[in-house]
mmCIF file of C-alpha atoms in Angstrom:
data_model
loop_
_atom_site.group_PDB
_atom_site.id
_atom_site.type_symbol
_atom_site.label_atom_id
_atom_site.label_comp_id
_atom_site.label_asym_id
_atom_site.label_seq_id
_atom_site.Cartn_x
_atom_site.Cartn_y
_atom_site.Cartn_z
ATOM 1 C CA UNK A 846 -177.587 -31.565 -118.153
ATOM 2 C CA UNK A 847 -176.604 -28.166 -116.298
ATOM 3 C CA UNK A 848 -174.421 -28.740 -113.604
ATOM 4 C CA UNK A 849 -172.645 -27.348 -110.997
ATOM 5 C CA UNK A 850 -169.867 -27.858 -108.012
ATOM 6 C CA UNK A 851 -169.018 -26.197 -105.776
ATOM 7 C CA UNK A 852 -165.443 -26.513 -104.043
ATOM 8 C CA UNK A 853 -163.149 -24.720 -101.116
ATOM 9 C CA UNK A 854 -165.277 -24.886 -98.210
ATOM 10 C CA UNK A 855 -163.454 -24.330 -94.875
ATOM 11 C CA UNK A 856 -163.180 -23.594 -90.916
ATOM 12 C CA UNK A 857 -162.261 -20.702 -90.413
ATOM 13 C CA UNK A 858 -160.817 -18.307 -87.995
ATOM 14 C CA UNK A 859 -163.118 -15.284 -88.121
ATOM 15 C CA UNK A 860 -161.668 -11.854 -89.021
ATOM 16 C CA UNK A 861 -160.134 -14.716 -91.965
ATOM 17 C CA UNK A 862 -160.557 -15.473 -95.484
ATOM 18 C CA UNK A 863 -161.539 -18.289 -98.056
ATOM 19 C CA UNK A 864 -162.394 -17.947 -101.897
ATOM 20 C CA UNK A 865 -164.515 -20.790 -103.143
ATOM 21 C CA UNK A 866 -165.175 -21.941 -105.978
ATOM 22 C CA UNK A 867 -167.802 -22.959 -108.744
ATOM 23 C CA UNK A 868 -167.256 -25.349 -111.556
ATOM 24 C CA UNK A 869 -169.747 -25.413 -114.148
ATOM 25 C CA UNK A 870 -171.495 -26.616 -117.302
ATOM 26 C CA UNK A 871 -174.044 -27.858 -119.640
ATOM 27 C CA UNK A 872 -175.817 -23.926 -120.388
ATOM 28 C CA UNK A 873 -173.471 -21.522 -122.204
ATOM 29 C CA UNK A 874 -172.916 -19.376 -119.608
ATOM 30 C CA UNK A 875 -173.389 -15.789 -121.500
ATOM 31 C CA UNK A 876 -177.233 -16.080 -122.104
ATOM 32 C CA UNK A 877 -177.054 -16.667 -118.086
ATOM 33 C CA UNK A 878 -176.635 -15.296 -114.548
ATOM 34 C CA UNK A 879 -174.454 -17.599 -111.817
ATOM 35 C CA UNK A 880 -174.575 -16.622 -108.648
ATOM 36 C CA UNK A 881 -173.776 -17.680 -104.624
ATOM 37 C CA UNK A 882 -176.027 -18.691 -102.470
ATOM 38 C CA UNK A 883 -176.047 -19.766 -98.542
ATOM 39 C CA UNK A 884 -178.097 -21.919 -95.912
ATOM 40 C CA UNK A 885 -178.519 -22.472 -92.351
ATOM 41 C CA UNK A 886 -180.882 -25.160 -90.432
ATOM 42 C CA UNK A 887 -183.891 -23.485 -90.340
ATOM 43 C CA UNK A 888 -183.433 -20.557 -91.717
ATOM 44 C CA UNK A 889 -184.577 -19.910 -95.636
ATOM 45 C CA UNK A 890 -182.324 -19.513 -98.545
ATOM 46 C CA UNK A 891 -180.250 -16.354 -98.730
ATOM 47 C CA UNK A 892 -177.852 -14.567 -101.845
ATOM 48 C CA UNK A 893 -174.836 -13.577 -101.350
ATOM 49 C CA UNK A 894 -173.866 -11.820 -105.322
ATOM 50 C CA UNK A 895 -174.472 -12.228 -108.501
ATOM 51 C CA UNK A 896 -172.918 -11.594 -111.796
ATOM 52 C CA UNK A 897 -173.552 -12.041 -115.526
ATOM 53 C CA UNK A 898 -172.492 -14.474 -117.007
ATOM 54 C CA UNK A 899 -171.315 -13.246 -120.208
ATOM 55 C CA UNK A 900 -171.335 -9.115 -118.786
ATOM 56 C CA UNK A 901 -169.043 -8.434 -115.743
ATOM 57 C CA UNK A 902 -172.270 -6.000 -113.269
ATOM 58 C CA UNK A 903 -172.038 -7.762 -110.461
ATOM 59 C CA UNK A 904 -174.907 -7.389 -107.520
ATOM 60 C CA UNK A 905 -174.381 -7.118 -104.120
ATOM 61 C CA UNK A 906 -176.931 -8.483 -100.362
ATOM 62 C CA UNK A 907 -175.630 -5.467 -98.410
ATOM 63 C CA UNK A 908 -174.024 -8.373 -95.807
ATOM 64 C CA UNK A 909 -171.450 -9.714 -98.324
ATOM 65 C CA UNK A 910 -171.017 -5.616 -100.062
ATOM 66 C CA UNK A 911 -167.826 -4.748 -98.825
ATOM 67 C CA UNK A 912 -166.497 -8.365 -97.975
ATOM 68 C CA UNK A 913 -167.043 -10.767 -99.819
ATOM 69 C CA UNK A 914 -166.479 -10.781 -104.673
ATOM 70 C CA UNK A 915 -168.243 -12.688 -107.245
ATOM 71 C CA UNK A 916 -165.481 -13.594 -110.329
ATOM 72 C CA UNK A 917 -165.638 -15.168 -113.248
ATOM 73 C CA UNK A 918 -163.002 -17.077 -115.283
ATOM 74 C CA UNK A 919 -165.391 -18.288 -118.581
ATOM 75 C CA UNK A 920 -162.759 -19.824 -119.826
ATOM 76 C CA UNK A 921 -162.251 -22.607 -117.218
ATOM 77 C CA UNK A 922 -166.503 -21.822 -116.313
ATOM 78 C CA UNK A 923 -165.532 -21.499 -113.539
ATOM 79 C CA UNK A 924 -167.154 -18.347 -110.864
ATOM 80 C CA UNK A 925 -165.458 -17.352 -107.528
ATOM 81 C CA UNK A 926 -166.411 -15.634 -104.279
ATOM 82 C CA UNK A 927 -163.847 -14.508 -102.263
ATOM 83 C CA UNK A 928 -164.744 -13.756 -99.192
ATOM 84 C CA UNK A 929 -162.621 -11.930 -96.204
ATOM 85 C CA UNK A 930 -163.011 -10.377 -92.639
ATOM 86 C CA UNK A 931 -165.534 -13.338 -91.723
ATOM 87 C CA UNK A 932 -168.039 -13.663 -89.876
ATOM 88 C CA UNK A 933 -168.612 -16.655 -87.236
ATOM 89 C CA UNK A 934 -172.969 -15.586 -88.735
ATOM 90 C CA UNK A 935 -171.350 -16.241 -91.975
ATOM 91 C CA UNK A 936 -171.150 -19.919 -91.261
ATOM 92 C CA UNK A 937 -173.885 -22.107 -93.770
ATOM 93 C CA UNK A 938 -173.818 -24.120 -96.116
ATOM 94 C CA UNK A 939 -172.924 -22.456 -99.928
ATOM 95 C CA UNK A 940 -174.322 -22.663 -103.089
ATOM 96 C CA UNK A 941 -173.799 -22.042 -106.951
ATOM 97 C CA UNK A 942 -176.961 -21.194 -108.619
ATOM 98 C CA UNK A 943 -178.067 -20.520 -111.171
ATOM 99 C CA UNK A 944 -180.760 -18.705 -113.932
ATOM 100 C CA UNK A 945 -181.476 -16.751 -117.520
ATOM 101 C CA UNK A 946 -179.797 -13.413 -117.204
ATOM 102 C CA UNK A 947 -182.759 -11.064 -117.181
ATOM 103 C CA UNK A 948 -183.933 -9.701 -113.722
ATOM 104 C CA UNK A 949 -182.146 -11.762 -111.144
ATOM 105 C CA UNK A 950 -179.709 -8.723 -109.236
ATOM 106 C CA UNK A 951 -181.987 -9.788 -106.895
ATOM 107 C CA UNK A 952 -181.085 -13.065 -105.811
ATOM 108 C CA UNK A 953 -184.682 -14.599 -105.218
ATOM 109 C CA UNK A 954 -183.634 -18.154 -104.572
ATOM 110 C CA UNK A 955 -187.335 -18.878 -106.236
ATOM 111 C CA UNK A 956 -186.035 -17.628 -109.199
ATOM 112 C CA UNK A 957 -182.652 -19.772 -109.795
ATOM 113 C CA UNK A 958 -182.885 -23.260 -112.048
ATOM 114 C CA UNK A 959 -180.346 -24.858 -111.574
ATOM 115 C CA UNK A 960 -178.202 -24.971 -107.978
ATOM 116 C CA UNK A 961 -174.711 -26.824 -106.769
ATOM 117 C CA UNK A 962 -174.650 -29.842 -104.194
ATOM 118 C CA UNK A 963 -173.427 -26.777 -101.851
ATOM 119 C CA UNK A 964 -169.584 -26.778 -100.306
ATOM 120 C CA UNK A 965 -170.170 -25.953 -95.984
ATOM 121 C CA UNK A 966 -167.845 -22.817 -94.564
ATOM 122 C CA UNK A 967 -167.355 -22.930 -91.420
ATOM 123 C CA UNK A 968 -165.846 -19.652 -89.130
ATOM 124 C CA UNK A 969 -165.316 -20.125 -85.725
ATOM 125 C CA UNK A 970 -161.770 -19.938 -82.907
#
């Protein structure tokens, strides 16, 4: 019954910005953690940023710190990922994930229980 659907993926030029959205349902967001992950073909899925559903605690992977911002609007059942200064290496399919609030800050993919289908982001000139 848990559902997550990403949107907003697009083709963006290097240095550009893009904001992704993920709408969610089927669980109480206040007792969950939500996050953004990304995956490139041939590589493992990696965490980008995450946020506690009931609090505003956020965590970022090093490559995302300072460039990406995760946020949420619980009234809209949506989380966002604002990306700036995009680089070609940011090209990937971006996924929205959910897990139970607890040990989530390190964003180990196997610990996350639910995923959206992903939205592709391509950074190219």
